[in-house]
Coordinates of C-alpha atoms and ligand atoms in Angstrom, one line a residue:
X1 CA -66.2 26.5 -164.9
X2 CA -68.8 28.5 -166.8
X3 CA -71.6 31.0 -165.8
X4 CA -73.5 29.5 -168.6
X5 CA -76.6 27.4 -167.2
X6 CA -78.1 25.2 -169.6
X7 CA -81.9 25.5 -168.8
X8 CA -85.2 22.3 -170.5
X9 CA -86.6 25.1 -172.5
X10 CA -82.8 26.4 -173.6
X11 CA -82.2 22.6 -174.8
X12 CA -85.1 21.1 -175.5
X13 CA -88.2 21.5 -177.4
X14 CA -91.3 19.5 -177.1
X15 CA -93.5 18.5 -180.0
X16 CA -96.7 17.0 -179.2
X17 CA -96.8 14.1 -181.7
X18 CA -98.2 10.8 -181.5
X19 CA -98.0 9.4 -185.3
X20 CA -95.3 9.1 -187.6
X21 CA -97.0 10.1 -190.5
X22 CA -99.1 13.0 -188.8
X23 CA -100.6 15.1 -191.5
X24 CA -101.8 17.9 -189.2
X25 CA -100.0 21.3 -189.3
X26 CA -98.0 22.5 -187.1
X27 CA -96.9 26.1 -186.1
X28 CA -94.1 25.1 -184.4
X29 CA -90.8 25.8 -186.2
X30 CA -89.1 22.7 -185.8
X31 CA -86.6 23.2 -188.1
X32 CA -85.3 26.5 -186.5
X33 CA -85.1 25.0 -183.4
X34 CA -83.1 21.5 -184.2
X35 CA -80.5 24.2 -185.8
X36 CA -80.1 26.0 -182.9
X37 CA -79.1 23.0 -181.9
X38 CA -81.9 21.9 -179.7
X39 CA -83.0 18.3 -179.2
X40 CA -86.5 17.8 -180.4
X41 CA -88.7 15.9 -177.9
X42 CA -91.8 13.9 -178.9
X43 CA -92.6 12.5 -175.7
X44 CA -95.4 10.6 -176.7
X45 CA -94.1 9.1 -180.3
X46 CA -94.2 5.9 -180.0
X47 CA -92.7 2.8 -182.4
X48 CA -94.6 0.0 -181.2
X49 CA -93.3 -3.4 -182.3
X50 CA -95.0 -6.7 -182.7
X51 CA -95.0 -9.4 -180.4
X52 CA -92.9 -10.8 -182.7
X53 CA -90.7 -8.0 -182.8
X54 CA -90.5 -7.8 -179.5
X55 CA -88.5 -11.5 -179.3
X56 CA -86.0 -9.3 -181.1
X57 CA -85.1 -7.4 -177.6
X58 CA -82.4 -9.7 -176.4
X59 CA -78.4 -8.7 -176.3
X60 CA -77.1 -12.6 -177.5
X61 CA -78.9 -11.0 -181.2
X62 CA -76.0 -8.7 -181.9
X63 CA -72.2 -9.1 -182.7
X64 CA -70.6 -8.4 -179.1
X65 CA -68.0 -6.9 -180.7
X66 CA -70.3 -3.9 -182.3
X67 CA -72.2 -1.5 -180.1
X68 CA -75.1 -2.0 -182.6
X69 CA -76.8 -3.8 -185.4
X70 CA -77.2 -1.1 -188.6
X71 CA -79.1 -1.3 -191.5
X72 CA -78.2 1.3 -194.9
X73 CA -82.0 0.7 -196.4
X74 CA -80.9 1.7 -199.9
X75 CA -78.1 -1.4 -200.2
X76 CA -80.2 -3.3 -198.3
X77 CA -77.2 -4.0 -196.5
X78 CA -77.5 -5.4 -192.7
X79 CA -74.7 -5.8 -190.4
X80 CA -73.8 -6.7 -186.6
X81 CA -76.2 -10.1 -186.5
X82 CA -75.0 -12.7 -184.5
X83 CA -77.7 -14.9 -184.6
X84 CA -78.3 -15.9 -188.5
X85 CA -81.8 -17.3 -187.8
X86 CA -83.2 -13.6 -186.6
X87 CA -81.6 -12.1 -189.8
X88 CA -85.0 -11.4 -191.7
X89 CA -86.8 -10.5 -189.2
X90 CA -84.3 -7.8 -187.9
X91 CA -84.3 -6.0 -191.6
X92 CA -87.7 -6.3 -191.5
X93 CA -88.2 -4.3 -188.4
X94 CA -85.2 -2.0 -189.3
X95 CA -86.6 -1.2 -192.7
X96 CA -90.1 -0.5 -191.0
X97 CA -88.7 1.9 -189.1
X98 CA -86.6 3.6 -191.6
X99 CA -90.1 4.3 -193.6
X100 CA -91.3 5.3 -190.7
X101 CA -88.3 7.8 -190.0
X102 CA -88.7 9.1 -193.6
X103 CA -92.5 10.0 -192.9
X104 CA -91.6 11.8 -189.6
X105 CA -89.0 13.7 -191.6
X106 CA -91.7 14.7 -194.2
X107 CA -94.3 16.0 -191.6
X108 CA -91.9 18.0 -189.1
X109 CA -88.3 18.7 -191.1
X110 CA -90.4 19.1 -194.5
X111 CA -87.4 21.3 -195.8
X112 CA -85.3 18.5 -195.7
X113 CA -87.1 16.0 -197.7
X114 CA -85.4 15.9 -200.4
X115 CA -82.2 16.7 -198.9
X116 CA -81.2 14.3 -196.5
X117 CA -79.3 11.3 -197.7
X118 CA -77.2 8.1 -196.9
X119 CA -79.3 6.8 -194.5
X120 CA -78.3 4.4 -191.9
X121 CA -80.7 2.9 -189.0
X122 CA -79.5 1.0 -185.9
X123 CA -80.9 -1.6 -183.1
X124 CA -79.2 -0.9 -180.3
X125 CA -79.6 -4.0 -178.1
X126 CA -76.8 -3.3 -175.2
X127 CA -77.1 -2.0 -173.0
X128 CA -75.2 1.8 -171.7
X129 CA -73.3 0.2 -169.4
X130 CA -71.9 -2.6 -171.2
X131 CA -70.9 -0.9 -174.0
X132 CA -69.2 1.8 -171.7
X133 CA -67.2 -1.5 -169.2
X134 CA -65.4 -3.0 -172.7
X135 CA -64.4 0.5 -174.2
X136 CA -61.9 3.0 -174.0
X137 CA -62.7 6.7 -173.2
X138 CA -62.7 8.0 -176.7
X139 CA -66.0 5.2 -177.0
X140 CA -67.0 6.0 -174.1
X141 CA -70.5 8.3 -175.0
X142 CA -71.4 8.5 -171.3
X143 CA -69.3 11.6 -171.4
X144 CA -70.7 14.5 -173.1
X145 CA -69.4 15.0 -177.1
X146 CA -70.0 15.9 -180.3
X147 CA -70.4 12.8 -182.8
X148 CA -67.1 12.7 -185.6
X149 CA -66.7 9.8 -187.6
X150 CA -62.5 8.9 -187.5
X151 CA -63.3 6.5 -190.3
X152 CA -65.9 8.5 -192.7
X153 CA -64.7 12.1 -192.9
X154 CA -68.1 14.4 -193.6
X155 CA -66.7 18.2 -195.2
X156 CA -68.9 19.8 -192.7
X157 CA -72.6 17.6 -193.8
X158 CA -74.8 17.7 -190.9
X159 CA -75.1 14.5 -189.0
X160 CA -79.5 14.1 -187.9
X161 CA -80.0 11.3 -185.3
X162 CA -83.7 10.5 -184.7
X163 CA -83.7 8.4 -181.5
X164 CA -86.7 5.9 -180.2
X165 CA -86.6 4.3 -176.6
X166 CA -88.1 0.9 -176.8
X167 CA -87.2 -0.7 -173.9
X168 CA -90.2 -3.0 -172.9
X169 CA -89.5 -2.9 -168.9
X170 CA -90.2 0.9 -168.3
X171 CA -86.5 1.9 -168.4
X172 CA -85.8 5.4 -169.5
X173 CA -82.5 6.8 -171.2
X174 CA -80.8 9.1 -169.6
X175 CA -79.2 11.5 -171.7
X176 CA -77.3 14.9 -170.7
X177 CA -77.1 17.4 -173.1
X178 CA -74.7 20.5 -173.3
X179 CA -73.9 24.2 -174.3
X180 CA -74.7 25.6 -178.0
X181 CA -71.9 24.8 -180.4
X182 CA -70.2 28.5 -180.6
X183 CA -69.4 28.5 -176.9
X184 CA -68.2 25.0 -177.3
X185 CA -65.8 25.8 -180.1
X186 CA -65.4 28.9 -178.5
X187 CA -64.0 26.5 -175.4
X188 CA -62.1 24.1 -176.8
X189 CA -60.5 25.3 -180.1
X190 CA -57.7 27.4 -178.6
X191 CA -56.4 23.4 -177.1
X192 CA -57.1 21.4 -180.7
X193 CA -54.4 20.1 -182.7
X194 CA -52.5 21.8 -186.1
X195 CA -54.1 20.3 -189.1
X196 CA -51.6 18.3 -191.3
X197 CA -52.6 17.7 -195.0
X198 CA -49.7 15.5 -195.1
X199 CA -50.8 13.3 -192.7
X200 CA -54.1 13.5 -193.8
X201 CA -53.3 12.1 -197.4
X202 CA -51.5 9.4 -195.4
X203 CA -54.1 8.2 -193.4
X204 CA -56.3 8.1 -196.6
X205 CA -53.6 5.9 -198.7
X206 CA -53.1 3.3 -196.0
X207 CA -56.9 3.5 -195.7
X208 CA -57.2 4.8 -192.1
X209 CA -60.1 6.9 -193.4
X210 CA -62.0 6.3 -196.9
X211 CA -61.7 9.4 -198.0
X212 CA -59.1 12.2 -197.0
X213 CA -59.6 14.5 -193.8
X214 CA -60.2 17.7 -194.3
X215 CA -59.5 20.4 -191.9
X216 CA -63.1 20.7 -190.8
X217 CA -62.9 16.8 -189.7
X218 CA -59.6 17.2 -188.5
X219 CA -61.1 20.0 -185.8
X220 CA -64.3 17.7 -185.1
X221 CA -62.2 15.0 -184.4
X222 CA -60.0 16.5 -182.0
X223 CA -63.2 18.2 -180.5
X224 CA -64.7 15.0 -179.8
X225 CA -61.3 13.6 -178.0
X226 CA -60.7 16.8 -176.1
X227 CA -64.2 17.2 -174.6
X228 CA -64.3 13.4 -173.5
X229 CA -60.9 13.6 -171.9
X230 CA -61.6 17.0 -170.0
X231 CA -63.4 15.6 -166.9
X232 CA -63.8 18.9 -165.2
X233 CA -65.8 19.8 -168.4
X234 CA -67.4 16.2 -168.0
X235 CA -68.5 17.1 -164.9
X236 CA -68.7 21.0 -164.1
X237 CA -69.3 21.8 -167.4
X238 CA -72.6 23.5 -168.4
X239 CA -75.1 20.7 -169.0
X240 CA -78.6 19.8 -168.6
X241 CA -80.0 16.0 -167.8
X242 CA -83.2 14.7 -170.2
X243 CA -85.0 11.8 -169.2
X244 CA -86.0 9.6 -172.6
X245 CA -89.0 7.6 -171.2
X246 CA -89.8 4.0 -173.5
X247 CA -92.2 5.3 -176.0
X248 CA -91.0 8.3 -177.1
X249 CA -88.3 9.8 -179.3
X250 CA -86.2 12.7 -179.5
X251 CA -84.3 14.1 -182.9
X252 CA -80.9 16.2 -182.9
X253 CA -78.1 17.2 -185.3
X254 CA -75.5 15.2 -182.8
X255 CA -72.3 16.6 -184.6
X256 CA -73.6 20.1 -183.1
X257 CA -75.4 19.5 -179.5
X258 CA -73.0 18.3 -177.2
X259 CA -74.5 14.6 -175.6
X260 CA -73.7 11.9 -173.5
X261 CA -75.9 8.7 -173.3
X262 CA -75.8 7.8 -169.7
X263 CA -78.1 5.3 -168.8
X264 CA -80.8 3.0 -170.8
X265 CA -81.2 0.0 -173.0
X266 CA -82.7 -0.9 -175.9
X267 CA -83.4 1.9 -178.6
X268 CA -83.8 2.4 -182.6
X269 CA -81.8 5.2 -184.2
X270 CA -81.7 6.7 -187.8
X271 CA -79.2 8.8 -189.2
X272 CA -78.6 11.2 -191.8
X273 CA -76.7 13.3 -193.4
X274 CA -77.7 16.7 -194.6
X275 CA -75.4 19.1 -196.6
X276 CA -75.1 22.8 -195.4
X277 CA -76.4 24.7 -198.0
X278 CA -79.9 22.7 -197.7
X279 CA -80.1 24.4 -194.2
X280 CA -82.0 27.2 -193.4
X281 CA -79.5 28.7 -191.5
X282 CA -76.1 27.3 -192.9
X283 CA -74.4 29.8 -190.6
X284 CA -75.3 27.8 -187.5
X285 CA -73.5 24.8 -189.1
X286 CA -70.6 23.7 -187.2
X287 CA -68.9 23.9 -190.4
X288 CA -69.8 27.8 -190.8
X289 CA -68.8 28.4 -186.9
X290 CA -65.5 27.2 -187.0
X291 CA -64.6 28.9 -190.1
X292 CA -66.1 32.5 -188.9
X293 CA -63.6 31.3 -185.9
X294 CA -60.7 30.7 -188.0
X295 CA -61.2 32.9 -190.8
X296 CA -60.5 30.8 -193.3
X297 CA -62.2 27.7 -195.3
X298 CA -62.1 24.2 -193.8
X299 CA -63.1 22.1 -196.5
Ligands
FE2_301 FE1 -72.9 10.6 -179.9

């Protein structure tokens, strides 16, 4: 399909870093990288919970019907507990590690400290290959994609995801990542679907989506769909398998590296989002590819 080989060093860069709040310097230029779209690796990063905390690990603690329990720190707001007893304990744990997330943030993305915004943390107690049995394709993120939001159009802001395996059996997460986003769009926007503003309005007034789609999320969208439904992409498409071993922890913009979760259980996961002009490099945006593709604004 593709003479493109996706090589470790090509998608991945390693960071030595055992502490969240490390104060040392470092010369790497992590930054750079993750917009380049490369997944940050901190193979030895732990977030160790308490034995307490560790009780938490159990499926029967989240709403089957979600893949995860998330947590928006500034609201305070919690959702996807099915066991009401455990409540307290599970914002405790996901509000720890949201401070945690911030103090990462501040010693390796220092330029977006005071940038990022809307956080939104999840325990993710299922696992892969549950989620994958009870869902249709489009939910199916064991095949490679970029992330989109159908509900929560984003004009182009960056979507960060800073992952933590903490499976307490050994079990790694197996994760495949794919090509840089200008020969993915490069790929697949000749196949996407027109843009309607009409339709768009629509779907915002019947309240499909809480805010209207703009092109840009209109594109993404369809990306998203396309690539999971192309299984000769899925499966002969350039790629690149990454072991996540319990302990460590990994940190990419997901609208922009193509991923697929294939294998794993149990993990912590903070998102946020980050506007493009508070990039270094806004022109490696997805936002700034597709409209040097297009020639024309998409927001
Ligand atoms: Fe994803």
């Amino acid at each position: 399909m593709s003479d493109i080989k996706i090589t470790p060093e090509a998608a991945i860069m390693r960071l030595p870093y055992q502490d969240w709040s490390t104060t040392s310097p470092s010369s790497i230029d992590a930054v750079a990288a993750l917009e380049q779209g490369k997944v940050l690796f901190f193979p030895h990063l732990a977030f160790n919970l308490t034995d307490t905390e560790k009780t938490l690990l159990t499926p029967e603690l989240a709403d089957p019907k979600r893949k995860n329990i998330s947590y928006q720190p500034k609201l305070q707001k919690l959702t996807g507990v099915a066991v009401e007893k455990q409540r307290e304990a599970i914002q405790k744990l996901l509000a720890h590690h949201h401070r945690a997330c911030q103090e990462l943030v501040t010693s390796v993305l220092p330029e977006y400290r005071h940038t990022l915004h809307t956080p939104t943390n999840s325990l993710r107690l299922h696992p892969i290959s549950a989620w994958k049995a009870c869902n249709s394709w489009r939910k199916d993120d064991t095949r490679l994609h970029v992330d989109a939001f159908p509900s929560r159009p984003n004009y182009g802001e960056r979507i960060l995801r800073i992952f933590t395996n903490i499976n307490p059996h050994g079990e790694n997460r197996l994760w495949r990542v794919g090509e840089p986003f200008p020969e993915l769009a490069q790929r697949f926007l000749p196949r996407l679907g027109r843009y309607s503003p009409l339709i768009s309005w629509v779907q915002d007034k019947v309240g499909i989506t809480k805010t209207r789609r703009s092109h840009y999320d209109h594109l993404m969208l369809q990306m998203h769909d396309a690539m999971k439904a192309d299984m000769e992409y899925q499966n002969n498409g350039p790629q690149q398998a990454i072991e996540f071993p319990p302990g460590s922890s990994w940190i990419c913009f997901s609208d922009q590296t193509p991923h697929a979760a294939m294998s794993g259980q149990f993990m912590l996961e903070q998102t946020f989002l980050l506007p493009v002009k508070a990039m270094k490099t806004p022109q490696n945006s997805p936002l700034k590819v597709l409209e040097a593709m297009l020639h024309k604004p998409l927001i």
